[in-house]
Short mmCIF file of C-alpha atoms and ligand atoms in Angstrom, two decimals:
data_model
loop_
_atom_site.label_atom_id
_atom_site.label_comp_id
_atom_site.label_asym_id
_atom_site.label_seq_id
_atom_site.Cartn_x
_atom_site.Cartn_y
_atom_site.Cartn_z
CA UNK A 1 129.93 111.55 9.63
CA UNK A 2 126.86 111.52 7.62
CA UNK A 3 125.54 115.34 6.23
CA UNK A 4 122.27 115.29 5.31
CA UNK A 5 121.63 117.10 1.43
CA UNK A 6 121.10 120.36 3.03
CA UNK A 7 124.26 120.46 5.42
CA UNK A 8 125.91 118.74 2.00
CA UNK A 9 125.18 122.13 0.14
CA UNK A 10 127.00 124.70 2.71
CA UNK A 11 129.69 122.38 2.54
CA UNK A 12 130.07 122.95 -1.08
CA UNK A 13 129.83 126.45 -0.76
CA UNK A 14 126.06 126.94 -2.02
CA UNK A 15 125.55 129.44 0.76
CA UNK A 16 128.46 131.18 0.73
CA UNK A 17 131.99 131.09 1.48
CA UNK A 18 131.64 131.95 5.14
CA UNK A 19 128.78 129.61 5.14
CA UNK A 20 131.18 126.92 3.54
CA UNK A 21 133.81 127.37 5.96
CA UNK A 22 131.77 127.10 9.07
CA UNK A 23 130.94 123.86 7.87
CA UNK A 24 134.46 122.82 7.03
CA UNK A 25 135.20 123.32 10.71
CA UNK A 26 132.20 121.78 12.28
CA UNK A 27 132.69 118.82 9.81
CA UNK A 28 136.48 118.75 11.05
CA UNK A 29 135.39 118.91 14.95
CA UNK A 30 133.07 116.12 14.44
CA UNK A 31 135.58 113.98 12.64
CA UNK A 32 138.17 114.66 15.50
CA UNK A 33 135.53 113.76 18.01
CA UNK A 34 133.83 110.59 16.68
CA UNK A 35 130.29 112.54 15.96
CA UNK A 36 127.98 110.65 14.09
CA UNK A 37 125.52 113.34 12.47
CA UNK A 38 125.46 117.12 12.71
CA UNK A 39 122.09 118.32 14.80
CA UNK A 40 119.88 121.59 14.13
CA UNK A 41 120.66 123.86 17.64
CA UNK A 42 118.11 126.07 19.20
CA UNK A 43 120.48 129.23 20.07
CA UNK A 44 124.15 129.89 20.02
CA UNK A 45 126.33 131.74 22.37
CA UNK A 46 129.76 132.95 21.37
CA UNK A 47 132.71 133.83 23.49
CA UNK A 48 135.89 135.93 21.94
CA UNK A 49 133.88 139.33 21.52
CA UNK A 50 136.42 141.01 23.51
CA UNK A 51 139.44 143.06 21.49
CA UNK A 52 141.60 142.57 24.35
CA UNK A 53 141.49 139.27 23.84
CA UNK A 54 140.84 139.01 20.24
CA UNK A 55 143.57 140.71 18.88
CA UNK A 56 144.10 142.15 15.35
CA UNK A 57 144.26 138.55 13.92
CA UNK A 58 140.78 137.30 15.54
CA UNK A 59 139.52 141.11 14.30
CA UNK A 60 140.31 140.32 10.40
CA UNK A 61 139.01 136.80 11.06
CA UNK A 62 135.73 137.98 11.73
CA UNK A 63 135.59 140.77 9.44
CA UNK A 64 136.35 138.43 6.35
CA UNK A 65 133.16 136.44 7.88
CA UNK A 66 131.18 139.20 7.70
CA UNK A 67 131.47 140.10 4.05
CA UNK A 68 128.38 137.12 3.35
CA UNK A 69 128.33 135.21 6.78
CA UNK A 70 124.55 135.49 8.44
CA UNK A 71 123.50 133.86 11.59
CA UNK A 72 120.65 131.24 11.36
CA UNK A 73 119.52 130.58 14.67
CA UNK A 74 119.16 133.48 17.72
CA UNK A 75 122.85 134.35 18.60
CA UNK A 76 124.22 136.97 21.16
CA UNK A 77 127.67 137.73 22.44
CA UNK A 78 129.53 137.04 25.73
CA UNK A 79 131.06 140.45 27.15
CA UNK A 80 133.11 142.88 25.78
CA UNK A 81 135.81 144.68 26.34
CA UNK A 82 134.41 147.58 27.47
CA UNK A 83 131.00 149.20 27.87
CA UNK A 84 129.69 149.85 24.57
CA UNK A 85 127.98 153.13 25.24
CA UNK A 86 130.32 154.49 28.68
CA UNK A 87 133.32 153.51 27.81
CA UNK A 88 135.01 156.90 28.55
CA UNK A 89 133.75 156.71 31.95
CA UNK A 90 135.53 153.51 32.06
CA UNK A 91 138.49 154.88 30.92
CA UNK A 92 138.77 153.21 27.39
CA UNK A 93 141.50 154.33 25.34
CA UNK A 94 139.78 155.59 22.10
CA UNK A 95 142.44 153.08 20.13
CA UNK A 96 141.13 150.32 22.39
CA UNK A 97 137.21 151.63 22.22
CA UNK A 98 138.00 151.70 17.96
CA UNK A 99 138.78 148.27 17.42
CA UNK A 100 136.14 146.76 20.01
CA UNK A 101 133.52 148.88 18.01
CA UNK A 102 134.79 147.36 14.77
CA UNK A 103 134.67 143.89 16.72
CA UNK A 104 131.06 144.93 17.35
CA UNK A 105 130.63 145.73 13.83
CA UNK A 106 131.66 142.64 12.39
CA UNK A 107 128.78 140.58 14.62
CA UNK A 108 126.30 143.01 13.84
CA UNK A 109 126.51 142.56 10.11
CA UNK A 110 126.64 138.81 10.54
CA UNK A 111 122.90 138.90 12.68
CA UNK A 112 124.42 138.65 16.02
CA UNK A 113 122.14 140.20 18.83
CA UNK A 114 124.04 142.66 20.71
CA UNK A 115 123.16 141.18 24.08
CA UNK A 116 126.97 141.02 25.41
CA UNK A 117 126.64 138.74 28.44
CA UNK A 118 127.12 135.78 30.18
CA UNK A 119 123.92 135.26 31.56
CA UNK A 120 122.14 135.23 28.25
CA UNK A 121 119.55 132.77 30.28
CA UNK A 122 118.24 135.58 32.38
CA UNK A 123 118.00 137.70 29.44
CA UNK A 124 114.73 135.93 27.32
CA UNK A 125 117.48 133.55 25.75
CA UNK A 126 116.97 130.81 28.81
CA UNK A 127 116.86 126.74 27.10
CA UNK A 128 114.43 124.41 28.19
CA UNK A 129 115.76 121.12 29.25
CA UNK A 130 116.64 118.60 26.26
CA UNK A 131 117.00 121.42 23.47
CA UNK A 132 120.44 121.34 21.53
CA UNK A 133 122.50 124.62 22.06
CA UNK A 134 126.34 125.82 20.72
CA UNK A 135 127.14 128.21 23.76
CA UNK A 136 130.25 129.02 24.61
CA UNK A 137 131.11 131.29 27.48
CA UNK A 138 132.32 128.52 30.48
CA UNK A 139 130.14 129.30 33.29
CA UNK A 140 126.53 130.11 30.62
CA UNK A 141 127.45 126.09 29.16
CA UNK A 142 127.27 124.32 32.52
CA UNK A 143 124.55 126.69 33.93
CA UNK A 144 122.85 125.72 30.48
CA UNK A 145 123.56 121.66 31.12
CA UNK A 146 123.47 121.38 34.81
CA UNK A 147 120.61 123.68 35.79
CA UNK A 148 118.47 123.83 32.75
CA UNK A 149 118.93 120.48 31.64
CA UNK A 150 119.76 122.07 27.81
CA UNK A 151 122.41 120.07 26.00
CA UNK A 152 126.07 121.71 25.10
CA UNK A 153 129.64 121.31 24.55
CA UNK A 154 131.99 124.49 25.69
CA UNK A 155 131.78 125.31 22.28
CA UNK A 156 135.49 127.84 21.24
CA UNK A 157 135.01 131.35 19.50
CA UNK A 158 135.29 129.80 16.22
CA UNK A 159 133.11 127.29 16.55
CA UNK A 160 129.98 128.48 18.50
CA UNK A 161 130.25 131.34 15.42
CA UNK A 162 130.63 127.92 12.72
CA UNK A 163 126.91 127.15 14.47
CA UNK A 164 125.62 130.22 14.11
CA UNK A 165 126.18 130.61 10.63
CA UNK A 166 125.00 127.17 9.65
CA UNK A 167 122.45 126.27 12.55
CA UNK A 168 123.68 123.02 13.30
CA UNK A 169 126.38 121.38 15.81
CA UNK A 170 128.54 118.40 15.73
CA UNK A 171 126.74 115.66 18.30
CA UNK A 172 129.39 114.78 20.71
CA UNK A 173 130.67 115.17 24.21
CA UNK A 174 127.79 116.54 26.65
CA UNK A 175 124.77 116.06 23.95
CA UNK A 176 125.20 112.33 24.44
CA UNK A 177 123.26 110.44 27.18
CA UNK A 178 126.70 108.19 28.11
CA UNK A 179 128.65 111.50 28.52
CA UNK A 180 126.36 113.37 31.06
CA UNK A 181 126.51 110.59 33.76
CA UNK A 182 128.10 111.57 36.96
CA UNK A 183 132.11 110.39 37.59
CA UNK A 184 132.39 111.84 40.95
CA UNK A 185 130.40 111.60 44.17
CA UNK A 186 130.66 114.87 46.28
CA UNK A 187 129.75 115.45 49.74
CA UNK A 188 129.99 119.34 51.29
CA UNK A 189 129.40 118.38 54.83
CA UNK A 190 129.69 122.25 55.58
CA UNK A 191 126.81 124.65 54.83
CA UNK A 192 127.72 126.50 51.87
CA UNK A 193 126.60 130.73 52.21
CA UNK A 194 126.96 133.29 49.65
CA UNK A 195 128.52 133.30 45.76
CA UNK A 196 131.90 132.87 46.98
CA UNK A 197 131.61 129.66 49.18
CA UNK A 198 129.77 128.28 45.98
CA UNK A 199 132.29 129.37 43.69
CA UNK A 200 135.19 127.61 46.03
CA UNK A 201 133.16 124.26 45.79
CA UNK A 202 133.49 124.26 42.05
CA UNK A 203 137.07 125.63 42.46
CA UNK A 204 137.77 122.45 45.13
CA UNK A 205 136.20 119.88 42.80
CA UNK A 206 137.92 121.21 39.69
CA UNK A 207 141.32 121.46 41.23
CA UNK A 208 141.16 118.22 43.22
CA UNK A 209 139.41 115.83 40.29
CA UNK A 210 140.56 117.67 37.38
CA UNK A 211 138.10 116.57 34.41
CA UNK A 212 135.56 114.83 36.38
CA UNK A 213 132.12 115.16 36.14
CA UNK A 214 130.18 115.59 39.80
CA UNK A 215 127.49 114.20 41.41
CA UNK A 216 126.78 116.94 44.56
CA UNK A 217 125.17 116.29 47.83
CA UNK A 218 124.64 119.33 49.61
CA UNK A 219 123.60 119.91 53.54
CA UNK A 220 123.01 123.42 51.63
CA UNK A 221 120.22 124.22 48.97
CA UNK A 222 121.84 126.81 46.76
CA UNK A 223 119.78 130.00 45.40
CA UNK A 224 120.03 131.13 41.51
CA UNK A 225 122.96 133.26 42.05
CA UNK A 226 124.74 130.81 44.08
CA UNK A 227 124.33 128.34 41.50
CA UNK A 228 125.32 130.92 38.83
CA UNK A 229 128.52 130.63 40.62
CA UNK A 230 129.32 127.03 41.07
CA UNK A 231 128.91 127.16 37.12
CA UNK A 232 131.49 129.55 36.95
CA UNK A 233 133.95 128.33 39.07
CA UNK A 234 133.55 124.30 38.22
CA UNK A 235 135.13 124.68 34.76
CA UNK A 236 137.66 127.66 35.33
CA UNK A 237 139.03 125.04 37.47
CA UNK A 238 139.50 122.32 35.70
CA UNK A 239 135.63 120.35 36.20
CA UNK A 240 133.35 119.75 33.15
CA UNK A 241 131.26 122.39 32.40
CA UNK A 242 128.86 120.42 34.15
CA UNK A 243 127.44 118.97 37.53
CA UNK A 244 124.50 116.79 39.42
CA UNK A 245 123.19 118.12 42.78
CA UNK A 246 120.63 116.42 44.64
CA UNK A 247 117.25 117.54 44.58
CA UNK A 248 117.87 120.78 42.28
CA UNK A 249 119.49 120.07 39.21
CA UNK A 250 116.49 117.83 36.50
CA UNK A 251 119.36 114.94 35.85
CA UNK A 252 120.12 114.36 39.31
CA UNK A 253 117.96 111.76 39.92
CA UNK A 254 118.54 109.57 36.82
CA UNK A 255 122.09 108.39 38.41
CA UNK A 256 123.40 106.45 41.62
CA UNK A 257 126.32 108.73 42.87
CA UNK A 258 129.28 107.44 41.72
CA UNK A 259 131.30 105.28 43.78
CA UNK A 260 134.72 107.39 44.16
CA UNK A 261 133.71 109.89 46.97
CA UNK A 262 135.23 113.31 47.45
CA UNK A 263 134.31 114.67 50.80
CA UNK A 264 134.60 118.51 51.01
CA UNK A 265 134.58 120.30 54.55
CA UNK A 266 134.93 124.01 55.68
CA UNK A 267 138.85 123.47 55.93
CA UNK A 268 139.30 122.56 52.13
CA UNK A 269 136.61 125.64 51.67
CA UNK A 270 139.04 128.07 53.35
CA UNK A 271 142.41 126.09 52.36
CA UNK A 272 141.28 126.81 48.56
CA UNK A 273 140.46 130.22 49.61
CA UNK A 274 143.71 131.00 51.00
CA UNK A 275 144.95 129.30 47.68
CA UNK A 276 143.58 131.74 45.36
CA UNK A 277 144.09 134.69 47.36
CA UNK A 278 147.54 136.89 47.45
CA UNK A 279 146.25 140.14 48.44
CA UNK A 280 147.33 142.70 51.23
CA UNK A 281 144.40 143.95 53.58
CA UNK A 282 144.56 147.33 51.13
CA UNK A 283 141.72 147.57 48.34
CA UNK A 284 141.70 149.61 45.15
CA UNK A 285 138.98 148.12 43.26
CA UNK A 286 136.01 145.98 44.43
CA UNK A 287 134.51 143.84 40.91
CA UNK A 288 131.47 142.59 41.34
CA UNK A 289 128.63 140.88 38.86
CA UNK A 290 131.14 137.43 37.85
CA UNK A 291 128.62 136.07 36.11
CA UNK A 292 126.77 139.50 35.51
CA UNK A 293 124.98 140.41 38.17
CA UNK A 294 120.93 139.30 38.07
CA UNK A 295 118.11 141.91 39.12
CA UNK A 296 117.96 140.76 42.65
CA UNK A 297 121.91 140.72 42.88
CA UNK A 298 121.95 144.66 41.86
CA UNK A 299 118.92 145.18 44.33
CA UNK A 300 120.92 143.56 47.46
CA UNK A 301 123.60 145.60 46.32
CA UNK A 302 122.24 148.69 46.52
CA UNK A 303 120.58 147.00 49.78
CA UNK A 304 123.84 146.53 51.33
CA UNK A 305 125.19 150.00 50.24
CA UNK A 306 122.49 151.65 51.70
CA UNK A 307 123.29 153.95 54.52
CA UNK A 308 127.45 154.13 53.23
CA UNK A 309 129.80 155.38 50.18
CA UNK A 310 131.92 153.79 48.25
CA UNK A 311 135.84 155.21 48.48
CA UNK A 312 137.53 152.92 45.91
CA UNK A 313 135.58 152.17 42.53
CA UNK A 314 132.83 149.35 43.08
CA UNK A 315 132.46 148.02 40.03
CA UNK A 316 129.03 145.86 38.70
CA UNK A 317 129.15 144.08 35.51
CA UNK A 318 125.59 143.39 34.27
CA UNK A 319 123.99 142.81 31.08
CA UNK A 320 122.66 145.76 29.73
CA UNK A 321 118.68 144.30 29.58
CA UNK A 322 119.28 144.01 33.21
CA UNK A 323 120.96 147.46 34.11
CA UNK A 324 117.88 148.87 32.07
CA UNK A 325 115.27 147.36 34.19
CA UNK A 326 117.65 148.28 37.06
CA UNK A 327 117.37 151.64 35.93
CA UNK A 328 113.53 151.86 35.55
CA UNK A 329 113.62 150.94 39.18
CA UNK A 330 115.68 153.34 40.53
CA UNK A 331 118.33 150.76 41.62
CA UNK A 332 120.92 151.54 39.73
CA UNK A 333 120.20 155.20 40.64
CA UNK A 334 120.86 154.25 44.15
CA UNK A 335 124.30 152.87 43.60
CA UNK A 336 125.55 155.21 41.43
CA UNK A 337 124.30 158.00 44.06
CA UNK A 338 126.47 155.87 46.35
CA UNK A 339 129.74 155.81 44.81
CA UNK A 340 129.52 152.48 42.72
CA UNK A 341 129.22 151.90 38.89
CA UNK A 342 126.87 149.56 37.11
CA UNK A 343 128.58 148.68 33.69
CA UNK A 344 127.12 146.45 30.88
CA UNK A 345 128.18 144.79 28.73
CA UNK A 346 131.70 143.91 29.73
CA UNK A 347 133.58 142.53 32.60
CA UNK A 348 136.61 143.38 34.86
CA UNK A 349 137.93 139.81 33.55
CA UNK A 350 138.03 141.08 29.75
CA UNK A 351 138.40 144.92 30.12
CA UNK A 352 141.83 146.33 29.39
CA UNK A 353 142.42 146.75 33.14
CA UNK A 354 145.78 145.22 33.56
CA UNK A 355 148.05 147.62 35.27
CA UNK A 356 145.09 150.65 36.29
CA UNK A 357 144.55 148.43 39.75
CA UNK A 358 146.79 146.06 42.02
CA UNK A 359 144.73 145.05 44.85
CA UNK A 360 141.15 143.40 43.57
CA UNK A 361 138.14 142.43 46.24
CA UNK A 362 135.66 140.06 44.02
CA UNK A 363 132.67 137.59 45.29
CA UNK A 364 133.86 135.32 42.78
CA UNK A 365 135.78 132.29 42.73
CA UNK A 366 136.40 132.69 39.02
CA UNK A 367 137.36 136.19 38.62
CA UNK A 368 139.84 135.58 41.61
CA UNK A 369 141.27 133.41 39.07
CA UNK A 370 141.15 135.43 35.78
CA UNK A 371 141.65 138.79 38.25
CA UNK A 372 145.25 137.09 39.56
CA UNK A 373 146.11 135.41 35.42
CA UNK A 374 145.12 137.74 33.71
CA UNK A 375 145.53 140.80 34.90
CA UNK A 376 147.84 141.03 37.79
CA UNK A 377 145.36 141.96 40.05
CA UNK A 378 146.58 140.57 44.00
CA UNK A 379 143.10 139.10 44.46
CA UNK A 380 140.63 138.79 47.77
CA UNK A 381 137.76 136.51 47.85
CA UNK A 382 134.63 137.07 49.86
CA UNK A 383 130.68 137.45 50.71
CA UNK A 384 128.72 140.60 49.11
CA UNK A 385 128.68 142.13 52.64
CA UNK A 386 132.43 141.99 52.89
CA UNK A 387 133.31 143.32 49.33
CA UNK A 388 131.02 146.12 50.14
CA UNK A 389 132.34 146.82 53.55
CA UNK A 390 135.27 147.19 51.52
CA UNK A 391 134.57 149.39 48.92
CA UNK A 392 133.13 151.59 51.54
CA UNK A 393 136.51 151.19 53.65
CA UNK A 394 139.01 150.57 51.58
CA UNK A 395 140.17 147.48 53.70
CA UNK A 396 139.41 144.21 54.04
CA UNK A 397 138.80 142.78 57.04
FE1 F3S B 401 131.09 136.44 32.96
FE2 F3S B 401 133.36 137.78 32.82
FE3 F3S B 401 132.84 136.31 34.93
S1 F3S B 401 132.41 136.63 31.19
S2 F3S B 401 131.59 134.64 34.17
S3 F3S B 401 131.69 138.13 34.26
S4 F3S B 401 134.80 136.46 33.89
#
């Protein structure tokens, strides 16, 4: 792999020894992958912000960074483990709320916006088609490729931070032409409604054709959030972080659909449903906002809550730009009033939550699947209006 003289100097340490070993490991990645040049990026997006999931050994990792690392292109963070500012109303140990602050710290020093989300593109940080990004977070990469037409690998912790600290990526994988054409042709013959039917689409191509790469035709034209959650679901699943759909996504067009045809139909919808969920008809927490929840998701929220009161925590995870314009419109007012909690920053997938609820209602396909790994949680899957019904029942019917 050729470094140009600039790229040549980090490597030899002229900008530091964080600087020098962010290079070592993009140079290393491109050598394992066949890259032929490193490439300037336009914004980076890291994952592993989370102490939960960090650990003490990812915590000293990025605190020896942070002694001369800087960031040299715009960078935020994916969520954290808690909220940063109401994390007692969460009920964050302070040990816990300690080490995520010093987590916090480390990123801080090193440039890193504090914009913890995965939905950095609704949030001012939102690529235009073509530009060359190191993102991170699963569901924000193939939103980023598919949707936007921007250009990314699913980037690791380590290396999305190796991108920001020199400004450049290895060119590889999904920045390459040959790698973004379609491998799979996929039919949904059933109309697709809400987040969670999206969400089991990606969760039916990724378990079915594990690696491929799809080419969608849909008898159903998706809206943003619906397509927020195909992105999410695709990859946790086992797809590229990455799809075609007919007449929405920019690439679409360039390719024929592949020959090898999966055909999906309302029974493998509601088979992979079944599949992913294991709860009783009991609730105890309802998690909504997987990907953070947009504007317009907290507005039909509050829509939908309108007129009833939540009995079991109803949970929202949205990015805090978004919970503030929330606030300024009196929507977040409105579910609060109402029982529920808007939280930013974090997640129910990457909070310490494992063992504080059993029986999880979510709208999304991919925090059924981090709800039931990683935490425990005896998961059900369904529309807005039925997660609501039952945070306002505590059933689900
Ligand atoms: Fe985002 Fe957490 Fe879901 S990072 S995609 S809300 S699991």
């Amino acid at each position: 792999m050729q470094l140009d003289p600039a790229q040549q100097k980090i490597l030899d340490g002229e900008q530091g020894q964080a600087a020098r070993m962010a290079m070592e490991i993009l140079v290393a990645l491109g050598r394992i992958y066949g890259a032929l040049r490193l490439a300037p990026v336009r914004s980076v997006q890291i994952a592993g912000v989370s102490y939960h999931n960090l650990g003490d050994a990812g915590l000293e990792y990025l605190a020896d960074l942070a002694v001369d690392g800087k960031v040299q292109v715009p960078t935020t963070l994916n969520p954290a483990g808690m909220d940063l500012e109401r994390w007692t109303e969460m009920g964050i140990s302070e040990d816990f709320a300690a080490k995520q602050r010093r987590v916090i710290e480390a990123y801080t020093r090193m440039g890193v916006s504090l914009s913890c989300t995965c939905t950095p593109y609704l949030l001012g940080n939102r690529p235009r088609r073509g530009e060359t990004l190191a993102w991170s977070e699963s569901s924000a990469v193939t939103f980023a490729n598919s949707v936007l037409g921007a250009r990314t690998n699913r980037e690791g912790g380590p290396s999305a931070l190796a991108s920001a600290l020199t400004g450049v990526t290895a060119i590889y994988g999904l920045h390459l032409d040959n790698e973004r054409r379609p491998t799979l042709a996929v039919h949904a013959t059933c109309p697709l409604a809400g987040s969670d039917d999206w969400g089991l689409l990606g969760a039916v191509i990724g378990k079915t054709r594990p690696g491929a790469l799809p080419w969608i035709r849909s008898r159903t034209r998706p809206d943003d959030s619906e397509l927020r959650a195909l992105s999410a679901a695709l990859p946790t699943f086992g797809g590229k972080p990455m799809f075609h759909l007919q007449g929405v996504t920019p690439e679409a067009e360039q390719h024929r659909p592949p020959d090898d045809v999966l055909t999906v139909d309302r029974a493998m919808i509601e088979r992979t449903r079944a599949e992913l969920e294991s709860g009783d008809d009991t609730i105890d927490l309802v998690a909504l906002g997987c990907p953070h929840a947009s504007f317009e998701e907290l507005e039909t929220i509050a829509h939908l809550l309108d007129g009833g009161r939540a009995v079991v925590p109803l949970w929202i995870s949205t990015a805090r730009g978004t919970l503030e314009r929330a606030r300024a419109a009196g929507i977040v007012q409105n579910i609060e009033a109402l029982g529920g909690h808007v939280w930013a920053d974090t997640c129910f997938a990457v909070a310490p939550l494992k063992g504080r609820f059993a029986r999880v209602a979510t709208s999304s396909a991919k925090g059924c699947f981090y709800g039931s790994g990683h935490n425990l949680f005896r998961m059900r899957l369904g529309s807005l209006e039925q997660c609501i019904a039952a945070a306002c029942s505590g059933t689900w019917t």
